[in-house]
mmCIF file of N, CA, C and O in Angstrom:
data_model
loop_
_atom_site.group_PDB
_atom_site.id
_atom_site.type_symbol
_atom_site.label_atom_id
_atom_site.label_comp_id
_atom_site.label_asym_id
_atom_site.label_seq_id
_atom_site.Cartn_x
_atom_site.Cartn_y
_atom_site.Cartn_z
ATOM 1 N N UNK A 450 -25.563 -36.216 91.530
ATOM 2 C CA UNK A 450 -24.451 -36.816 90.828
ATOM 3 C C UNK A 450 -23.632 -35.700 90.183
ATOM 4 O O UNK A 450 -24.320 -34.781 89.739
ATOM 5 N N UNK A 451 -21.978 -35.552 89.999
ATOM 6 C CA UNK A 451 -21.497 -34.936 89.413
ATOM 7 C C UNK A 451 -20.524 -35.158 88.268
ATOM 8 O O UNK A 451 -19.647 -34.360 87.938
ATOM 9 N N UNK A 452 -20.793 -36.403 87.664
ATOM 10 C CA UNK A 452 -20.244 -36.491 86.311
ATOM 11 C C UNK A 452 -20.992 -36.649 85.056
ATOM 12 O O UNK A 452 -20.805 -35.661 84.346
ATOM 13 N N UNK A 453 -21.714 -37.455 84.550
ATOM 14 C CA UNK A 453 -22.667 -37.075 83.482
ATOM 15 C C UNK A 453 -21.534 -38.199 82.038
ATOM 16 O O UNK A 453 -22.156 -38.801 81.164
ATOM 17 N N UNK A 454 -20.374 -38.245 82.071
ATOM 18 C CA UNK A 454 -19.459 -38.455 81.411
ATOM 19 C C UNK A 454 -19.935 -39.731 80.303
ATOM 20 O O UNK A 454 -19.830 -39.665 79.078
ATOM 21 N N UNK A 455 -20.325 -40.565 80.872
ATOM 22 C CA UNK A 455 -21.308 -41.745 80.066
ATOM 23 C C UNK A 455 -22.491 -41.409 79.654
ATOM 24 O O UNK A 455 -23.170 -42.359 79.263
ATOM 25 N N UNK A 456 -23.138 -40.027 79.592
ATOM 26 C CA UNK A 456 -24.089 -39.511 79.001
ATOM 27 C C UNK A 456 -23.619 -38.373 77.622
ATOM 28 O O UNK A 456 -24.395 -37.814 76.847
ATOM 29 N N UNK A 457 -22.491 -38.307 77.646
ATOM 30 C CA UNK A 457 -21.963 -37.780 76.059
ATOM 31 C C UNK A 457 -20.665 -38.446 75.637
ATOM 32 O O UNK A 457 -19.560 -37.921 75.501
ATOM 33 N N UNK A 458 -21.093 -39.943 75.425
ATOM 34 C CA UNK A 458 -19.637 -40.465 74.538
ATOM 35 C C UNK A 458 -20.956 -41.159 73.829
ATOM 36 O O UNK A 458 -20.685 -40.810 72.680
ATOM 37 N N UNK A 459 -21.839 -41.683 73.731
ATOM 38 C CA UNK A 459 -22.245 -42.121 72.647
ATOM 39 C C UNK A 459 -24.074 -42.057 72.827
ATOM 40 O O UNK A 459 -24.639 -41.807 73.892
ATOM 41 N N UNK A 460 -24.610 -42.282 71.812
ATOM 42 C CA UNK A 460 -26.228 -41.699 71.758
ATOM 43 C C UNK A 460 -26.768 -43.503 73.028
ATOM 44 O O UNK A 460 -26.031 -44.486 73.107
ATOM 45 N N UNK A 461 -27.756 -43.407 73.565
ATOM 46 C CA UNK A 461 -28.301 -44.293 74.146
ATOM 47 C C UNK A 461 -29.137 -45.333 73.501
ATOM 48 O O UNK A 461 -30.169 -44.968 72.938
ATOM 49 N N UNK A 462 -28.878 -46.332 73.513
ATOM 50 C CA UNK A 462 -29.760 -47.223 72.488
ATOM 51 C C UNK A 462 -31.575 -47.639 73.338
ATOM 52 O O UNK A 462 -31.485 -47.737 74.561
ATOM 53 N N UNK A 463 -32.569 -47.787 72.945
ATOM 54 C CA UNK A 463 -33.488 -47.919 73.528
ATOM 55 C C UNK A 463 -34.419 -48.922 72.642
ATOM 56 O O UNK A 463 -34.325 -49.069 71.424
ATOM 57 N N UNK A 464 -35.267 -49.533 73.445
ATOM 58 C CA UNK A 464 -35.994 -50.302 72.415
ATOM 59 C C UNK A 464 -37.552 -49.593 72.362
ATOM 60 O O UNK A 464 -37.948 -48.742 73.158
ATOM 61 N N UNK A 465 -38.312 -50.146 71.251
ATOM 62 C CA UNK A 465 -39.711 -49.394 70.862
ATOM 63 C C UNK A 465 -40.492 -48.908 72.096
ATOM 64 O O UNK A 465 -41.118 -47.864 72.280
ATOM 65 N N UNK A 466 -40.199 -50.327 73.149
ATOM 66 C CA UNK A 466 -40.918 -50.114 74.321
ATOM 67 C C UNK A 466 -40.567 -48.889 75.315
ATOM 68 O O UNK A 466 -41.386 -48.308 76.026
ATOM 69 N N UNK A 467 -39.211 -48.618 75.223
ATOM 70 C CA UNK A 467 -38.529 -48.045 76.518
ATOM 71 C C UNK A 467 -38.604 -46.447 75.631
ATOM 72 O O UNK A 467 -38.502 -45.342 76.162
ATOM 73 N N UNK A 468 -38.807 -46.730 74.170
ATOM 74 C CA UNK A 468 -38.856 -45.183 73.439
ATOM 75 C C UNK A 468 -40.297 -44.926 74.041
ATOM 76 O O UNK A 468 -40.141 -43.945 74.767
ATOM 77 N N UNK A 469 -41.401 -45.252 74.091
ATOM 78 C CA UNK A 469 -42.728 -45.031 74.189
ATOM 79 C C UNK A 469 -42.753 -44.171 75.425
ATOM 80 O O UNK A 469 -43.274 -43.056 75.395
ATOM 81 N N UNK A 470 -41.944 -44.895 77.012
ATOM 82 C CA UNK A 470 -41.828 -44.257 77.549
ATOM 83 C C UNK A 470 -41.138 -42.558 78.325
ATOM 84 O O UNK A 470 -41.091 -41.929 79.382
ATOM 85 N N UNK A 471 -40.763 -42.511 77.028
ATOM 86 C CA UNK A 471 -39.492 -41.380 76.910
ATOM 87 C C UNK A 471 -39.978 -40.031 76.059
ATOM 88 O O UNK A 471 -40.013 -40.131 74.832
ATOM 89 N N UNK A 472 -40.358 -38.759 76.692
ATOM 90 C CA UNK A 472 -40.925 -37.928 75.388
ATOM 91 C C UNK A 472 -40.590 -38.032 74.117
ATOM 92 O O UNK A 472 -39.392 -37.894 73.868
ATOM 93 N N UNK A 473 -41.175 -38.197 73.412
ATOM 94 C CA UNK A 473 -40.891 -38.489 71.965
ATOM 95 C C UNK A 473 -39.957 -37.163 71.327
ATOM 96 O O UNK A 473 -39.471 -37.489 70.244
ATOM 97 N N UNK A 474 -39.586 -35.712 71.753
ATOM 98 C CA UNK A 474 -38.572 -34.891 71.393
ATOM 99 C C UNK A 474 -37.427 -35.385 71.680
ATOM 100 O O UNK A 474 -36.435 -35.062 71.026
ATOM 101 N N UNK A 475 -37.360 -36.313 72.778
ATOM 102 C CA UNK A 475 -36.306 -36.953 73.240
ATOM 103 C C UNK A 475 -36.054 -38.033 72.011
ATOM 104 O O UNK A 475 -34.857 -37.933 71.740
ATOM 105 N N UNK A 476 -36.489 -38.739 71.398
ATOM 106 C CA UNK A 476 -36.260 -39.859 71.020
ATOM 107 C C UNK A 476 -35.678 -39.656 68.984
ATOM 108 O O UNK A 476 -35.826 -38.760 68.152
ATOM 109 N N UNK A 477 -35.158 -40.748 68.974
ATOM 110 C CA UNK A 477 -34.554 -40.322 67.444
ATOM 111 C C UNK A 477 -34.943 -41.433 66.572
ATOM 112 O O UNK A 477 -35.946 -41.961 67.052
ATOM 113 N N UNK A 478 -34.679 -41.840 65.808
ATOM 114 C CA UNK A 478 -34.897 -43.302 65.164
ATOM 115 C C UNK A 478 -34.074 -43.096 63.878
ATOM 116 O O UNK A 478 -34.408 -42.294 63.006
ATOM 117 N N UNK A 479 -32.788 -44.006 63.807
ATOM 118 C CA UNK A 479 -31.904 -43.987 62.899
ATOM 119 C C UNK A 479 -32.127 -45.330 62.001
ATOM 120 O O UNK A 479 -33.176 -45.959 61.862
ATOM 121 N N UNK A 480 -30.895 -45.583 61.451
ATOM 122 C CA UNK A 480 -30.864 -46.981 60.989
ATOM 123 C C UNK A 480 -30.745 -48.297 61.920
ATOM 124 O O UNK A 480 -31.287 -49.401 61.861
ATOM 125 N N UNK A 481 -29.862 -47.748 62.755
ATOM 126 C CA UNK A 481 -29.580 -49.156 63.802
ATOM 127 C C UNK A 481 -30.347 -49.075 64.829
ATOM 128 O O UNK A 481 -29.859 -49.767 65.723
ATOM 129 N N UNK A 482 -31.774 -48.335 65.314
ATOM 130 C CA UNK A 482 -32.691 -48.225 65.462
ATOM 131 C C UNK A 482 -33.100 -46.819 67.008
ATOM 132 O O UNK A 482 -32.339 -45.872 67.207
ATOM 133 N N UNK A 483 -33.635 -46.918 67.358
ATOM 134 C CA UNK A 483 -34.173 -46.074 68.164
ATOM 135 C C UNK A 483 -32.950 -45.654 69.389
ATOM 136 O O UNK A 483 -32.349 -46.503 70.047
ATOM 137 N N UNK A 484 -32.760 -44.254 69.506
ATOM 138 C CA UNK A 484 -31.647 -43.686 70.569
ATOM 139 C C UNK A 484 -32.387 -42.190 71.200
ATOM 140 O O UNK A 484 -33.081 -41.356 70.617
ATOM 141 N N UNK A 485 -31.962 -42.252 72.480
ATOM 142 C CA UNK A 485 -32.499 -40.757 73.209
ATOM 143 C C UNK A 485 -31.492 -39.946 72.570
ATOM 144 O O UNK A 485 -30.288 -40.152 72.716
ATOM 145 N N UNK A 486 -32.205 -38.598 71.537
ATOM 146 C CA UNK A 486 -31.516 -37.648 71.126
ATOM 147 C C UNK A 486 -30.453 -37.176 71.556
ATOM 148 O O UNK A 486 -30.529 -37.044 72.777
ATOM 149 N N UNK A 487 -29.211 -36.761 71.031
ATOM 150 C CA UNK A 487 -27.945 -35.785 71.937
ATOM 151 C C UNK A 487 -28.150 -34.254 70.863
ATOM 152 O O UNK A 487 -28.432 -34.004 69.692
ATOM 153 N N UNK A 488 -27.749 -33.387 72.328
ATOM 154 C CA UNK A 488 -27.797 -32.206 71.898
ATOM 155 C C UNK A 488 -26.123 -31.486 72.207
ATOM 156 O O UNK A 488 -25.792 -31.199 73.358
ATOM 157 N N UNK A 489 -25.447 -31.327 71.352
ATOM 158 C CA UNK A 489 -24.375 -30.427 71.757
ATOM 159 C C UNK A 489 -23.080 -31.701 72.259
ATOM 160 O O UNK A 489 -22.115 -31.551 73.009
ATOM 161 N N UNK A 490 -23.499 -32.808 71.579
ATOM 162 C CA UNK A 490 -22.416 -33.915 72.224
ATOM 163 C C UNK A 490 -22.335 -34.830 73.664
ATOM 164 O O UNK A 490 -21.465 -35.380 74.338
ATOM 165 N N UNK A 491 -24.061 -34.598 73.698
ATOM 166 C CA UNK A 491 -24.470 -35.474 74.841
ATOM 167 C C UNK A 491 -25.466 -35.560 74.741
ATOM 168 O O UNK A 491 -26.020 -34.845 73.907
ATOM 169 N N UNK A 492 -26.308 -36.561 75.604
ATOM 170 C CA UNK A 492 -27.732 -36.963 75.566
ATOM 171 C C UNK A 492 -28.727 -35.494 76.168
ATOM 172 O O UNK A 492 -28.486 -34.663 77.043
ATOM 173 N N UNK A 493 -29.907 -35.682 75.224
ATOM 174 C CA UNK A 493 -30.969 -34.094 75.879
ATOM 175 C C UNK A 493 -31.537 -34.332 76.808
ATOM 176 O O UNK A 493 -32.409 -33.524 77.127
ATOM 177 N N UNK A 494 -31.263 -35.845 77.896
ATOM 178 C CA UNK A 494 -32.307 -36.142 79.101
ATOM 179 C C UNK A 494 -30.836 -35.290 80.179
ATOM 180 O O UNK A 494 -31.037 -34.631 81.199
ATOM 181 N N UNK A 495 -30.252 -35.412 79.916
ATOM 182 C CA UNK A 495 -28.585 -34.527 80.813
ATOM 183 C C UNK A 495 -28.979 -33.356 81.037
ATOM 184 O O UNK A 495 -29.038 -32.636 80.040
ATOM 185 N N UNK A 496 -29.420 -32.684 82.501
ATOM 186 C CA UNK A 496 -29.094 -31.676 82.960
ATOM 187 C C UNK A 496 -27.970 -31.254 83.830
ATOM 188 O O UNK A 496 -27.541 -32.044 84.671
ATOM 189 N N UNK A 497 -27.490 -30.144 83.702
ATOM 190 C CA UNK A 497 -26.799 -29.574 84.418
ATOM 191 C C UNK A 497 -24.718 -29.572 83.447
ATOM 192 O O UNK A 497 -24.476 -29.735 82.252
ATOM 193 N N UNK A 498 -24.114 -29.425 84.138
ATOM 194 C CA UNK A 498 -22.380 -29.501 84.028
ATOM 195 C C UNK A 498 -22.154 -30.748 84.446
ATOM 196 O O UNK A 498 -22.516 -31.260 85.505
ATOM 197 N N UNK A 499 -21.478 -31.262 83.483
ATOM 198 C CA UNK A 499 -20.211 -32.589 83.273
ATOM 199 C C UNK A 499 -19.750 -32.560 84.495
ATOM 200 O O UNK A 499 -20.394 -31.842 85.259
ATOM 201 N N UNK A 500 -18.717 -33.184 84.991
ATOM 202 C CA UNK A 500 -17.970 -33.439 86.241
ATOM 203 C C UNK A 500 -18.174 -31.981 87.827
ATOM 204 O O UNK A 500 -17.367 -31.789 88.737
ATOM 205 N N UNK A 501 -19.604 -31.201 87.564
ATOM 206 C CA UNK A 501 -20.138 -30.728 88.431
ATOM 207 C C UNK A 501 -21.223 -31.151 89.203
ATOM 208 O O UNK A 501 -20.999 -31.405 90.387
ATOM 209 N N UNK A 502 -22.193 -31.257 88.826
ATOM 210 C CA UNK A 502 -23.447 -30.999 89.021
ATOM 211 C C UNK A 502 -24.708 -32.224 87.681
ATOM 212 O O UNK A 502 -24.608 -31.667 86.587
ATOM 213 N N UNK A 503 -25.219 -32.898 87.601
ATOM 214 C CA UNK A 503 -25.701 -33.183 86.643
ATOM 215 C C UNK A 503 -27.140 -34.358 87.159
ATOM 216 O O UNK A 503 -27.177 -35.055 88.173
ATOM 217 N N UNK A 504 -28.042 -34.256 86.223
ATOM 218 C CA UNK A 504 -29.203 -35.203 86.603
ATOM 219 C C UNK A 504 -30.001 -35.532 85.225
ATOM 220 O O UNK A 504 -30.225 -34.756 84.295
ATOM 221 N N UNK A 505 -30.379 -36.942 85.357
ATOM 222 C CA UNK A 505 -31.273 -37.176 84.311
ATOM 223 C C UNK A 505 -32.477 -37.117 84.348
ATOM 224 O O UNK A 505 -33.124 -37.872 85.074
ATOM 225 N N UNK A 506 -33.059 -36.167 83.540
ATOM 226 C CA UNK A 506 -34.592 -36.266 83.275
ATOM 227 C C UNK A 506 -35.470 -37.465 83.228
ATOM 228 O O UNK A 506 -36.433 -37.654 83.971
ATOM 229 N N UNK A 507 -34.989 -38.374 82.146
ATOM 230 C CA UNK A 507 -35.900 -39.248 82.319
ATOM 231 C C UNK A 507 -34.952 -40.604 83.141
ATOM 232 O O UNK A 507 -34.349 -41.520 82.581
ATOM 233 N N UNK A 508 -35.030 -40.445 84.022
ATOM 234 C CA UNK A 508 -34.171 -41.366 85.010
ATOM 235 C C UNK A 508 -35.158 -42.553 84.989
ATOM 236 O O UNK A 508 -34.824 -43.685 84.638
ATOM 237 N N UNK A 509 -36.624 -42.146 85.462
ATOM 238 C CA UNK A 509 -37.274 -43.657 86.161
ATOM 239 C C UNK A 509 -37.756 -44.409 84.893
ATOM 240 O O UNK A 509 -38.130 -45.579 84.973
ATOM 241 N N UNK A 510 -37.740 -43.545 83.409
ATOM 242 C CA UNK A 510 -37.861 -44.533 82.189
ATOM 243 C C UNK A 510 -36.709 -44.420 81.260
ATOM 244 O O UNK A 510 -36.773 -44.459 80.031
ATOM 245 N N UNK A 511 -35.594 -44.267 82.030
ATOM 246 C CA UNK A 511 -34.247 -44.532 81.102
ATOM 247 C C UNK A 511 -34.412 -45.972 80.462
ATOM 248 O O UNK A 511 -35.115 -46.942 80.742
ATOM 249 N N UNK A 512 -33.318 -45.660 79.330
ATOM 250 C CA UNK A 512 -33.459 -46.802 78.803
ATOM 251 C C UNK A 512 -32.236 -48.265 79.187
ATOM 252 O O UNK A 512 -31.106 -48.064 79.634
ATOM 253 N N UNK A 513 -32.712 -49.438 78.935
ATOM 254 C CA UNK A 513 -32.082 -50.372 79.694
ATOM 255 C C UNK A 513 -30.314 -50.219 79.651
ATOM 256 O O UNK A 513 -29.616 -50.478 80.632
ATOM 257 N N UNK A 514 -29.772 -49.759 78.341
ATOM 258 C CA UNK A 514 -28.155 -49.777 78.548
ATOM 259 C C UNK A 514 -27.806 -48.597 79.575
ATOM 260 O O UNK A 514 -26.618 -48.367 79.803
ATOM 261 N N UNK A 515 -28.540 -48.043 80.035
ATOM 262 C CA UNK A 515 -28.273 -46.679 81.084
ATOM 263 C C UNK A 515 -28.457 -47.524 82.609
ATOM 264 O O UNK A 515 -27.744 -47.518 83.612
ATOM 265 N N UNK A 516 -29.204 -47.941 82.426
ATOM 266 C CA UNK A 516 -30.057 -48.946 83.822
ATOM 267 C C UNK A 516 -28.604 -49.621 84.413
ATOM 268 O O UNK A 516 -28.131 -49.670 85.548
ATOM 269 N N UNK A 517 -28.176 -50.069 83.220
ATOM 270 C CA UNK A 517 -26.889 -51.597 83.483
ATOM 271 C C UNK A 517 -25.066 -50.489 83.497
ATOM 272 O O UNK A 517 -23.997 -50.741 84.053
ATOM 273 N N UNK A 518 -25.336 -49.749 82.946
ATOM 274 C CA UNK A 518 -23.883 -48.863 83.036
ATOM 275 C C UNK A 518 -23.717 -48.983 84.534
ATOM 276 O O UNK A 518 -24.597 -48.579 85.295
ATOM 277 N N UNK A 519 -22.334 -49.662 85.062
ATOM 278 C CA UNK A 519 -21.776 -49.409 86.256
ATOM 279 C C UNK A 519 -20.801 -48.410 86.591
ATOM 280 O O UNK A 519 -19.594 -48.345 86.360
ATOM 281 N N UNK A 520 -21.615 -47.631 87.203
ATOM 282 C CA UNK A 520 -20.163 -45.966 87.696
ATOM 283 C C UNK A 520 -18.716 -46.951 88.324
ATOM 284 O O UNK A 520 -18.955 -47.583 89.354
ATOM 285 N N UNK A 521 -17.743 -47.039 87.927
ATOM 286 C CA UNK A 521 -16.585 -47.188 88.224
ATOM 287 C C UNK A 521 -15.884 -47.879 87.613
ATOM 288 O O UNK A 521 -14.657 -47.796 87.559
ATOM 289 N N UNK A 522 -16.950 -49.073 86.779
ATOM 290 C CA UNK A 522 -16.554 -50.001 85.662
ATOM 291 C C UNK A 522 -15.472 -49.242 84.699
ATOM 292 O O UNK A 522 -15.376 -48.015 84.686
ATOM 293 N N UNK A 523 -14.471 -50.316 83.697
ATOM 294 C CA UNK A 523 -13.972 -49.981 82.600
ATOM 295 C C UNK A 523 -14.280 -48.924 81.767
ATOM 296 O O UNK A 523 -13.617 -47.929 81.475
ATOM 297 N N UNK A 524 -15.711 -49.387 81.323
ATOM 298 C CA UNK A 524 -16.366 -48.228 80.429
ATOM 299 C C UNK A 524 -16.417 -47.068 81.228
ATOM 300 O O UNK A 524 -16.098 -46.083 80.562
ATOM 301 N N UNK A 525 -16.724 -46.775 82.527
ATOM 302 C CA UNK A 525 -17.019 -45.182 82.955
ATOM 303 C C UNK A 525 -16.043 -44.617 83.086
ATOM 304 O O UNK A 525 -15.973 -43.411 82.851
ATOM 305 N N UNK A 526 -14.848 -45.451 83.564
ATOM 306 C CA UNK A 526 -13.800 -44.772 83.492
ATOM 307 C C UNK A 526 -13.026 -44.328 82.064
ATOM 308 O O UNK A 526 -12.297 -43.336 82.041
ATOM 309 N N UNK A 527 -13.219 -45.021 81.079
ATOM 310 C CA UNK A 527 -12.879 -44.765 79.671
ATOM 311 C C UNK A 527 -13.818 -43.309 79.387
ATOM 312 O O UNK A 527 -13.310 -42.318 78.864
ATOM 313 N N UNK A 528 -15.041 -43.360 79.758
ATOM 314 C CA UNK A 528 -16.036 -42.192 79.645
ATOM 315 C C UNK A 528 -15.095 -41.059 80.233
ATOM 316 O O UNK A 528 -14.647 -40.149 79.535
ATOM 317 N N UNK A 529 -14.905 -41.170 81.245
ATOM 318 C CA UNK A 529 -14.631 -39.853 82.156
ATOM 319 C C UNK A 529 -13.133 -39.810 81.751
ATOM 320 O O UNK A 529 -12.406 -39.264 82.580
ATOM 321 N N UNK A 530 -12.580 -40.253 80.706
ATOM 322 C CA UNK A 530 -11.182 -39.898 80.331
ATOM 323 C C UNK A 530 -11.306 -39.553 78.501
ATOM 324 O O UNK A 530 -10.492 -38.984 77.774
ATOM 325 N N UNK A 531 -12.452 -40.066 78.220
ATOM 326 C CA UNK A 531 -12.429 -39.141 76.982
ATOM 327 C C UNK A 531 -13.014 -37.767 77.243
ATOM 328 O O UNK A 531 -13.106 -36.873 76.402
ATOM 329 N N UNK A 532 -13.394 -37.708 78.502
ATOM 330 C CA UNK A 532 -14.503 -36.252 78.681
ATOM 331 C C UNK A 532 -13.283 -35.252 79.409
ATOM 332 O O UNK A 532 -13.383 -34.027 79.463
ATOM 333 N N UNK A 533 -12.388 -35.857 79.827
ATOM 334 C CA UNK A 533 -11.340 -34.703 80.571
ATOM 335 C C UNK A 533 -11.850 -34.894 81.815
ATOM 336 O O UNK A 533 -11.952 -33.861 82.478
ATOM 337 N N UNK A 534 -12.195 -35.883 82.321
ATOM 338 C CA UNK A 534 -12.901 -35.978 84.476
ATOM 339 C C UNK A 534 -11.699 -36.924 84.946
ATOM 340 O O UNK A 534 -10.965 -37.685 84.316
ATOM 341 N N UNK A 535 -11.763 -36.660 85.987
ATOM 342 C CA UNK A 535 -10.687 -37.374 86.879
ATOM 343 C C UNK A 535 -11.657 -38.923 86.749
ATOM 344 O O UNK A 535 -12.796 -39.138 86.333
ATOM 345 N N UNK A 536 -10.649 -39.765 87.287
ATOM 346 C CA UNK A 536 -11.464 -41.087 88.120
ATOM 347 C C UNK A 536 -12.517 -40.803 89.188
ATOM 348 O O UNK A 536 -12.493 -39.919 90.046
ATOM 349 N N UNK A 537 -13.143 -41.427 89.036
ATOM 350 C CA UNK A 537 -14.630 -41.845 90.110
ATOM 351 C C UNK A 537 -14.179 -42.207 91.500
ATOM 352 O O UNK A 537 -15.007 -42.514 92.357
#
C-alpha cells in the first residue's frame, strides 16, 4: 500500500478486547478510552512513507474502526487531502 493517510489524522479507537490483542507499547488509554499510540502525528503500528510505501504492523489485530475504513470513501479522501496526497 502507498498511502497510510487515514493512519495520521486521528489516534485509532479500540476496545479492551482488540487493545489485549495489540502490544501493549502500542496501546494508550485516555479519557474517552483506549487508542493505538501515534508517534510523530500518526499511528506507531505505520511503517514506512505516507503516499509512498507504507504497512501496518498490527494489521491481522487492528482495531475494528481500521477494519471498516473504506480506501476511496469520503473520509479517505478528506484523509489524503489533509495529508497533502493526491486522490486514490
Amino acid at each position: 500500500m502507498a498511502c497510510g493517510a487515514c493512519c495520521a489524522v486521528e489516534p485509532a479507537a479500540c476496545t479492551e478486547q482488540e487493545a489485549a490483542g495489540i502490544p501493549a507499547v502500542m496501546v494508550e488509554a485516555g479519557p474517552l478510552g483506549r487508542f493505538v499510540r501515534q508517534e510523530a502525528g500518526r499511528c506507531s503500528a505505520l511503517l514506512g512513507y505516507m503516499g509512498v510505501s507504507v504497512a501496518c504492523v498490527i494489521y491481522d489485530s487492528r482495531p475494528r474502526c481500521c477494519r471498516v475504513f473504506e480506501r476511496g470513501s469520503a473520509e479517505c479522501l478528506e484523509a489524503r487531502r489533509r495529508k497533502g496526497l493526491e486522490a486514490a
